[in-house]
Coordinates of C-alpha atoms and ligand atoms in Angstrom, one line a residue:
M1 CA -0.2 -5.7 -57.1
K2 CA 0.9 -8.3 -59.7
V3 CA 4.2 -9.9 -58.9
L4 CA 6.4 -12.0 -61.2
I5 CA 9.1 -14.2 -59.6
V6 CA 12.0 -15.1 -61.9
G7 CA 13.4 -18.6 -60.9
G8 CA 12.1 -22.1 -60.2
G9 CA 13.8 -23.7 -57.1
G10 CA 13.1 -24.1 -53.4
R11 CA 14.3 -20.5 -52.7
E12 CA 11.8 -19.2 -55.2
H13 CA 9.0 -21.3 -53.7
A14 CA 9.8 -19.8 -50.3
I15 CA 9.7 -16.3 -51.8
A16 CA 6.4 -17.1 -53.6
R17 CA 4.9 -18.4 -50.4
K18 CA 5.9 -15.2 -48.5
C19 CA 4.5 -13.1 -51.4
S20 CA 1.3 -15.0 -51.3
E21 CA 0.9 -14.1 -47.6
S22 CA 1.1 -10.3 -48.5
S23 CA -2.2 -8.5 -48.4
R24 CA -0.8 -6.3 -51.3
V25 CA -0.4 -9.1 -53.8
T26 CA -3.4 -9.7 -56.1
E27 CA -1.8 -12.1 -58.5
L28 CA 1.5 -14.1 -58.6
F29 CA 3.4 -15.3 -61.6
A30 CA 6.6 -17.3 -61.9
A31 CA 9.1 -17.9 -64.7
P32 CA 9.7 -20.8 -65.0
G33 CA 8.4 -21.8 -61.4
N34 CA 7.9 -25.5 -60.5
A35 CA 5.1 -27.8 -59.4
G36 CA 5.0 -26.3 -55.9
I37 CA 5.1 -22.7 -57.0
A38 CA 2.3 -23.5 -59.4
E39 CA -0.1 -23.9 -56.5
L40 CA 0.5 -20.3 -55.6
A41 CA 1.3 -18.7 -59.0
T42 CA 0.7 -18.9 -62.7
C43 CA 3.9 -20.5 -64.1
V44 CA 5.2 -19.7 -67.5
D45 CA 8.0 -21.7 -69.3
I46 CA 10.5 -18.9 -69.8
S47 CA 14.2 -19.2 -69.0
V48 CA 15.5 -17.0 -66.2
M49 CA 18.1 -15.7 -68.7
D50 CA 15.7 -14.7 -71.4
S51 CA 15.2 -11.0 -70.8
E52 CA 13.3 -10.4 -74.0
S53 CA 10.6 -13.0 -73.3
L54 CA 10.4 -12.0 -69.6
I55 CA 9.8 -8.4 -70.7
A56 CA 7.1 -9.4 -73.2
Y57 CA 5.4 -11.6 -70.7
A58 CA 5.5 -8.9 -67.9
K59 CA 4.0 -6.4 -70.4
E60 CA 1.3 -8.8 -71.4
K61 CA 0.3 -9.4 -67.7
A62 CA 0.9 -5.8 -66.6
I63 CA 3.3 -6.8 -63.9
D64 CA 3.9 -4.3 -61.1
L65 CA 7.0 -5.9 -59.5
I66 CA 9.5 -8.4 -60.8
I67 CA 11.7 -10.3 -58.3
V68 CA 14.9 -11.7 -59.9
A69 CA 16.0 -14.5 -57.5
P70 CA 18.9 -16.6 -58.9
D71 CA 22.5 -15.6 -59.4
D72 CA 23.0 -16.3 -63.1
P73 CA 20.5 -13.8 -64.4
L74 CA 21.5 -11.2 -61.8
V75 CA 25.2 -11.5 -62.8
A76 CA 24.3 -11.4 -66.5
G77 CA 22.3 -8.2 -66.1
V78 CA 18.7 -9.4 -66.5
A79 CA 17.5 -7.1 -63.7
D80 CA 19.0 -4.2 -65.7
D81 CA 17.2 -5.3 -68.8
L82 CA 13.9 -5.5 -67.0
E83 CA 14.4 -2.1 -65.3
N84 CA 15.4 -0.5 -68.6
A85 CA 12.1 -1.8 -70.0
G86 CA 10.3 0.2 -67.3
F87 CA 9.6 -2.4 -64.7
K88 CA 10.0 -2.1 -60.9
V89 CA 12.6 -4.8 -60.2
F90 CA 13.9 -6.3 -56.9
G91 CA 17.5 -7.6 -57.4
P92 CA 20.8 -5.9 -57.9
K93 CA 22.0 -4.5 -61.2
K94 CA 24.8 -6.2 -63.0
N95 CA 27.4 -3.7 -61.8
A96 CA 26.5 -4.6 -58.2
A97 CA 25.9 -8.3 -58.7
I98 CA 29.6 -8.6 -59.6
I99 CA 30.1 -8.9 -55.8
E100 CA 29.0 -12.5 -56.4
G101 CA 30.0 -12.9 -60.0
S102 CA 33.7 -12.2 -59.5
K103 CA 35.6 -13.5 -56.4
A104 CA 38.6 -11.4 -57.4
F105 CA 36.3 -8.3 -57.4
S106 CA 34.9 -9.0 -54.0
K107 CA 38.4 -9.8 -52.5
D108 CA 39.8 -6.6 -53.9
L109 CA 36.8 -4.6 -52.5
M110 CA 37.3 -6.1 -49.0
K111 CA 41.0 -5.4 -49.1
K112 CA 40.5 -1.8 -50.3
Y113 CA 37.9 -1.0 -47.6
N114 CA 39.4 -3.0 -44.7
I115 CA 36.5 -5.5 -44.5
P116 CA 37.8 -8.6 -42.6
S117 CA 38.4 -11.6 -44.9
A118 CA 41.1 -14.2 -45.6
A119 CA 44.4 -13.1 -47.1
Y120 CA 44.7 -13.8 -50.8
E121 CA 46.4 -13.4 -54.2
T122 CA 44.8 -13.4 -57.6
F123 CA 46.3 -15.2 -60.6
D124 CA 45.6 -15.2 -64.4
D125 CA 48.6 -17.4 -65.1
P126 CA 48.8 -21.0 -64.0
D127 CA 52.6 -21.0 -63.8
A128 CA 52.6 -18.0 -61.5
A129 CA 49.9 -19.6 -59.3
I130 CA 52.0 -22.8 -59.0
E131 CA 55.1 -20.8 -58.2
Y132 CA 53.2 -19.0 -55.4
L133 CA 51.9 -22.3 -54.0
E134 CA 55.4 -23.7 -53.7
T135 CA 56.1 -21.5 -50.7
A136 CA 52.5 -21.1 -49.4
K137 CA 51.2 -22.6 -46.1
M138 CA 48.9 -25.6 -46.4
P139 CA 46.0 -26.2 -46.3
I140 CA 45.1 -23.5 -48.8
V141 CA 41.9 -22.6 -50.7
L142 CA 41.6 -22.2 -54.5
K143 CA 38.6 -20.4 -55.9
A144 CA 37.5 -20.0 -59.5
D145 CA 36.8 -16.3 -60.1
G146 CA 33.5 -16.7 -61.8
L147 CA 30.2 -18.5 -61.1
A148 CA 30.6 -22.2 -60.8
L149 CA 27.4 -23.5 -59.3
G150 CA 28.9 -23.2 -55.9
K151 CA 31.5 -25.8 -56.8
G152 CA 34.4 -23.7 -57.8
V153 CA 36.1 -23.8 -54.4
L154 CA 38.8 -26.3 -53.7
I155 CA 40.3 -26.9 -50.2
C156 CA 43.8 -28.3 -50.7
N157 CA 45.7 -30.0 -47.9
T158 CA 49.0 -30.6 -49.7
L159 CA 51.0 -28.9 -52.3
E160 CA 50.3 -31.8 -54.7
E161 CA 46.5 -31.3 -54.3
A162 CA 46.9 -27.6 -54.8
K163 CA 48.9 -28.0 -58.0
E164 CA 46.3 -30.5 -59.2
G165 CA 43.6 -27.9 -58.3
V166 CA 45.3 -25.2 -60.4
K167 CA 45.2 -27.7 -63.3
T168 CA 41.5 -28.5 -62.8
L169 CA 40.5 -24.9 -62.7
M170 CA 42.8 -23.1 -65.1
L171 CA 44.0 -25.8 -67.6
D172 CA 41.3 -28.4 -67.7
K173 CA 38.7 -25.7 -67.3
Q174 CA 36.3 -27.8 -65.3
F175 CA 34.2 -24.6 -64.7
G176 CA 34.8 -23.1 -68.1
K177 CA 35.7 -19.4 -68.2
A178 CA 35.0 -19.1 -64.5
G179 CA 38.5 -20.6 -63.9
D180 CA 40.4 -18.2 -66.3
R181 CA 41.3 -16.3 -63.2
I182 CA 41.7 -17.8 -59.7
V183 CA 41.9 -16.5 -56.2
I184 CA 44.3 -18.4 -53.8
E185 CA 43.2 -17.8 -50.3
E186 CA 44.3 -18.4 -46.7
F187 CA 42.5 -21.4 -45.1
M188 CA 40.3 -20.2 -42.2
T189 CA 38.8 -22.3 -39.4
G190 CA 35.6 -21.7 -37.4
R191 CA 31.8 -22.0 -37.6
E192 CA 30.1 -20.8 -40.8
V193 CA 27.1 -18.5 -40.6
S194 CA 25.0 -17.1 -43.4
V195 CA 23.5 -13.7 -42.9
L196 CA 21.2 -12.4 -45.7
C197 CA 20.6 -8.6 -45.6
F198 CA 18.1 -6.4 -47.3
C199 CA 19.8 -3.4 -49.0
D200 CA 18.6 -0.2 -50.6
G201 CA 22.0 1.1 -51.8
T202 CA 22.5 3.1 -48.6
T203 CA 20.9 1.2 -45.7
I204 CA 21.5 -2.4 -45.0
K205 CA 19.3 -4.5 -42.6
P206 CA 20.4 -8.1 -41.7
M207 CA 17.8 -10.8 -41.5
A208 CA 17.9 -13.6 -38.9
S209 CA 21.1 -15.7 -39.2
A210 CA 21.2 -19.2 -40.7
Q211 CA 23.6 -22.1 -41.2
D212 CA 23.8 -24.2 -44.4
H213 CA 25.2 -27.8 -44.8
K214 CA 27.0 -27.8 -48.1
R215 CA 28.4 -31.4 -48.2
A216 CA 26.3 -34.3 -49.6
K217 CA 26.9 -36.7 -46.7
D218 CA 26.5 -36.9 -43.0
G219 CA 29.4 -35.6 -40.9
D220 CA 30.2 -33.0 -43.7
K221 CA 31.6 -35.7 -45.9
G222 CA 31.1 -36.1 -49.6
L223 CA 31.0 -33.6 -52.4
N224 CA 29.9 -30.0 -52.2
T225 CA 26.2 -29.4 -53.1
G226 CA 23.9 -26.5 -53.5
G227 CA 23.0 -27.1 -49.8
M228 CA 21.5 -30.1 -48.0
G229 CA 19.7 -28.3 -45.2
T230 CA 19.7 -25.3 -43.0
F231 CA 18.7 -24.0 -39.6
S232 CA 17.9 -20.5 -38.3
P233 CA 18.9 -18.8 -36.1
S234 CA 22.5 -19.9 -35.6
P235 CA 23.2 -20.2 -31.9
F236 CA 26.8 -19.2 -32.6
Y237 CA 25.7 -15.8 -34.1
T238 CA 25.7 -14.1 -30.7
D239 CA 24.8 -10.4 -30.0
E240 CA 28.6 -9.7 -29.8
V241 CA 29.2 -11.2 -33.3
D242 CA 26.1 -9.3 -34.6
K243 CA 27.5 -6.0 -33.3
F244 CA 30.9 -6.7 -34.8
C245 CA 29.4 -7.6 -38.2
K246 CA 27.1 -4.6 -38.2
E247 CA 30.0 -2.3 -37.5
N248 CA 32.7 -3.9 -39.6
I249 CA 31.1 -5.9 -42.4
Y250 CA 27.5 -5.1 -43.4
Q251 CA 27.5 -1.3 -43.5
A252 CA 31.1 -1.3 -44.6
T253 CA 30.2 -3.4 -47.6
M254 CA 27.2 -1.2 -48.5
D255 CA 29.4 1.9 -48.2
A256 CA 32.2 0.4 -50.2
M257 CA 29.8 -0.5 -53.1
K258 CA 28.4 3.0 -53.0
A259 CA 31.8 4.5 -53.1
E260 CA 32.6 2.4 -56.1
G261 CA 29.5 3.7 -57.9
R262 CA 27.9 0.3 -57.6
D263 CA 24.9 0.9 -55.3
F264 CA 23.7 -2.5 -54.1
K265 CA 19.9 -2.9 -54.0
G266 CA 18.4 -6.3 -53.2
V267 CA 19.6 -9.1 -50.9
L268 CA 23.3 -9.2 -50.0
F269 CA 24.2 -12.7 -48.6
C270 CA 27.2 -12.5 -46.3
G271 CA 28.8 -15.9 -45.9
L272 CA 30.8 -15.6 -42.7
M273 CA 33.4 -17.6 -40.9
L274 CA 33.5 -17.1 -37.1
T275 CA 37.3 -17.5 -36.8
P276 CA 39.4 -17.3 -33.6
D277 CA 40.4 -13.8 -34.8
G278 CA 36.7 -12.7 -35.2
P279 CA 34.1 -12.9 -38.0
K280 CA 35.5 -12.8 -41.5
V281 CA 33.7 -12.8 -44.9
L282 CA 34.0 -16.2 -46.8
E283 CA 32.0 -15.0 -49.7
Y284 CA 29.2 -12.7 -50.8
N285 CA 26.2 -13.6 -52.8
A286 CA 23.9 -11.1 -54.5
R287 CA 20.6 -12.9 -53.7
F288 CA 18.8 -15.0 -51.1
G289 CA 20.5 -18.3 -50.2
D290 CA 19.0 -21.6 -51.2
P291 CA 18.1 -23.3 -48.8
E292 CA 18.7 -20.4 -46.4
A293 CA 15.6 -18.6 -47.6
Q294 CA 13.5 -21.7 -46.7
V295 CA 14.3 -21.2 -43.0
V296 CA 14.7 -17.4 -42.8
L297 CA 11.5 -16.3 -44.7
P298 CA 9.1 -18.5 -42.8
R299 CA 10.3 -16.7 -39.6
M300 CA 10.0 -13.2 -41.0
K301 CA 7.0 -11.2 -39.7
N302 CA 7.2 -8.3 -42.2
D303 CA 5.2 -8.1 -45.4
I304 CA 7.9 -9.0 -47.9
I305 CA 6.5 -6.6 -50.5
D306 CA 6.8 -3.6 -48.2
V307 CA 10.4 -4.5 -47.6
M308 CA 11.3 -5.1 -51.2
E309 CA 9.6 -1.8 -52.2
A310 CA 11.6 0.0 -49.6
C311 CA 14.8 -1.5 -51.0
I312 CA 13.9 -0.3 -54.5
D313 CA 12.7 3.2 -53.3
G314 CA 15.6 3.8 -50.9
T315 CA 13.4 3.9 -47.8
L316 CA 14.7 0.8 -46.0
D317 CA 15.7 3.0 -43.0
K318 CA 12.0 3.3 -42.3
I319 CA 11.5 -0.4 -42.0
E320 CA 12.1 -2.5 -38.9
L321 CA 12.7 -6.1 -39.8
E322 CA 11.0 -8.5 -37.4
F323 CA 11.5 -12.3 -37.0
E324 CA 9.6 -14.8 -34.9
D325 CA 11.3 -16.2 -31.8
K326 CA 10.5 -19.7 -33.1
A327 CA 13.4 -21.5 -34.8
A328 CA 13.3 -23.2 -38.2
V329 CA 15.0 -26.2 -39.7
C330 CA 15.0 -27.3 -43.4
V331 CA 16.0 -30.8 -44.5
I332 CA 16.6 -31.3 -48.2
L333 CA 15.2 -34.4 -49.8
A334 CA 17.4 -35.2 -52.7
S335 CA 17.5 -38.0 -55.3
D336 CA 20.2 -40.5 -54.4
G337 CA 23.4 -39.9 -56.3
Y338 CA 23.1 -36.1 -56.1
P339 CA 25.2 -34.0 -56.9
E340 CA 26.6 -36.5 -59.4
H341 CA 24.4 -39.0 -61.2
Y342 CA 20.8 -39.4 -60.3
E343 CA 17.5 -40.3 -61.9
K344 CA 14.4 -38.2 -62.3
G345 CA 10.7 -38.9 -62.8
F346 CA 9.8 -40.8 -59.6
V347 CA 6.3 -40.1 -58.3
I348 CA 6.2 -38.2 -55.0
N349 CA 3.7 -39.2 -52.4
G350 CA 2.7 -37.4 -49.2
L351 CA 2.8 -33.8 -50.3
D352 CA -0.8 -33.2 -49.2
T353 CA 0.1 -34.1 -45.6
F354 CA 1.6 -30.6 -45.3
K355 CA -1.7 -28.8 -46.3
D356 CA -3.1 -26.7 -43.5
K357 CA -0.4 -27.7 -41.0
E358 CA 0.9 -24.6 -39.3
D359 CA 4.7 -24.4 -39.0
Y360 CA 5.3 -27.2 -41.6
Y361 CA 6.3 -26.4 -45.1
V362 CA 7.3 -28.4 -48.2
F363 CA 9.2 -26.3 -50.7
H364 CA 9.7 -27.7 -54.1
A365 CA 13.2 -27.5 -55.5
G366 CA 13.2 -30.0 -58.5
T367 CA 9.7 -31.3 -59.2
K368 CA 7.4 -31.5 -62.2
K369 CA 3.7 -32.0 -62.6
T370 CA 2.7 -34.9 -64.8
D371 CA -0.4 -37.0 -65.5
A372 CA 0.9 -39.5 -63.0
G373 CA 1.2 -36.7 -60.3
V374 CA 4.1 -34.7 -59.1
V375 CA 7.4 -36.3 -60.0
T376 CA 11.1 -35.7 -59.1
N377 CA 12.8 -33.5 -61.6
G378 CA 16.2 -32.6 -60.1
G379 CA 18.9 -33.5 -57.7
R380 CA 17.5 -31.5 -54.9
V381 CA 13.8 -32.4 -54.9
L382 CA 12.1 -30.9 -51.9
G383 CA 13.0 -28.8 -48.8
V384 CA 11.0 -29.9 -45.7
T385 CA 10.9 -27.0 -43.2
A386 CA 9.4 -27.0 -39.8
K387 CA 9.4 -24.5 -37.0
G388 CA 9.6 -25.2 -33.3
A389 CA 9.9 -23.3 -30.0
D390 CA 13.7 -23.8 -30.2
L391 CA 16.1 -25.4 -32.6
F392 CA 15.8 -28.8 -31.0
E393 CA 12.1 -28.8 -31.4
A394 CA 12.3 -27.4 -34.9
R395 CA 14.8 -30.2 -35.9
A396 CA 12.7 -32.9 -34.4
N397 CA 9.6 -31.6 -36.3
A398 CA 11.5 -31.3 -39.6
Y399 CA 12.8 -34.9 -39.4
K400 CA 9.3 -36.1 -38.4
A401 CA 7.9 -34.3 -41.5
T402 CA 10.5 -35.9 -43.8
E403 CA 8.7 -39.2 -43.1
W404 CA 5.5 -37.9 -44.6
I405 CA 7.1 -37.8 -48.0
E406 CA 7.9 -40.9 -50.1
F407 CA 9.6 -41.3 -53.5
E408 CA 12.0 -43.8 -54.9
N409 CA 15.7 -43.0 -54.3
K410 CA 14.8 -40.5 -51.6
Y411 CA 18.0 -39.3 -49.9
M412 CA 18.7 -36.9 -47.1
R413 CA 21.3 -36.1 -44.5
H414 CA 20.4 -37.2 -41.0
D415 CA 22.6 -34.7 -39.2
I416 CA 21.1 -31.3 -40.2
G417 CA 21.4 -29.0 -37.2
K418 CA 23.9 -31.3 -35.4
A419 CA 25.9 -28.3 -34.5
I420 CA 23.2 -27.1 -32.1
D421 CA 24.1 -30.1 -29.8
E422 CA 27.6 -28.6 -29.5
Q423 CA 26.6 -25.0 -28.5
Ligands
AMP501 P1 32.3 -20.2 -51.0 O1 31.6 -20.6 -52.2 O2 33.4 -19.2 -51.1 O3 31.4 -20.0 -49.8 O4 33.1 -21.5 -50.5 C1 32.4 -22.7 -50.3 C2 32.8 -23.4 -49.0 O5 34.3 -23.6 -49.0 C3 32.6 -22.5 -47.8 O6 31.3 -22.6 -47.4 C4 33.6 -23.0 -46.8 O7 33.2 -24.1 -46.2 C5 34.8 -23.3 -47.7 N1 35.7 -22.2 -47.8 C6 35.7 -21.2 -48.7 N2 36.7 -20.3 -48.4 C7 37.4 -20.8 -47.3 C8 38.5 -20.4 -46.6 N3 39.2 -19.3 -46.9 N4 38.9 -21.2 -45.6 C9 38.2 -22.3 -45.2 N5 37.2 -22.7 -45.9 C10 36.7 -22.0 -46.9
LIG502 N1 23.2 -22.0 -49.7 C1 24.3 -21.3 -50.3 C2 23.9 -20.5 -51.5 O1 22.7 -20.2 -51.7 O2 24.8 -20.1 -52.2

């Protein structure tokens, strides 16, 4: 089977690696891919948003399955375009990807179907938003309705901050049209857990749990980023929490989407907060998380192609997802300055150290192959993942492996997985 992966970050490298381990894959392709993916797949310089070129390329290469991994093309309907052109596609259609594309949509869905989440109000008018804030309890959370590179969420401790936030999102339009509408939400406390679930429109099967570290600096300080590291499983995601979520969140979401005529097929990412009142949904994403995929997929025992096909064909009930008992930790190596200003083009040394080392992985997030070798080409550069018998061993292994890599301005957090000391 010939498989085309649409995307070019660490998540897509983790997906490519898992595909390359499938006995059913004969040839892998990626658009646009990156220097790491290029070791497993033929990479072609086509934008993830360019349906027309993707279709032409997939026809030329007689692709059997296309995996659309990032949020932007899914929300824009690229999976629909590819499917309409006759291809088998893994990834939700536009009318289902809206669960990530519009926070107002997802909040209304949860309210309508009694799925636990924070109380909220939606506003199109900045004056009405400010009037509401005048009597609201602080801290409070403001969210741009649309996609904002994971940065459209503002946690405001005072009324002044909240008013400033409304200005940033709705008037200054820091995230463009994404902020035309905002959701103002109750502030919740608790541990965060990410649970990615395979879905076939009717059946939903959760993968192993994971936890991300969104802030740039140690101690959860600094700006929000795409994610600085992950671990899996989360020790806080107990059997009791799992049971509650299966009964009240996962299947309820799948059924709600079906009832709305928006069958969700693909990966539904449930961002959960384990609050004192029980688990609640923080957000949904319509895809694998990045860097959650870099710890969850290396632990998955199933052939990913079997699972993806079952999602497309509506036979996921026949699949039993299996994960290794080993834990995994991923530490992101970034370029100093990320997520603001950083330089690119530094030569990366040490990548070969990972070759043939079982339980160690180096996923490329922002890299490029040049005559001088592989160079940094983004804010998040690499994801170093290691497995271990438990989370402590996995974390020690991952940090050991970060030392194998060298590049100028290398930056990482030193407290990925710190939460496991507190369990
Ligand atoms: P989101 O993109 O919705 O996941 O939000 C990004 C981050 O903001 C989350 O990972 C949480 O840390 C935080 N956050 C979002 N919503 C809330 C909330 N209602 N209460 C507390 N923190 C929140
Ligand atoms: N790691 C969070 C996300 O992929 O959105």
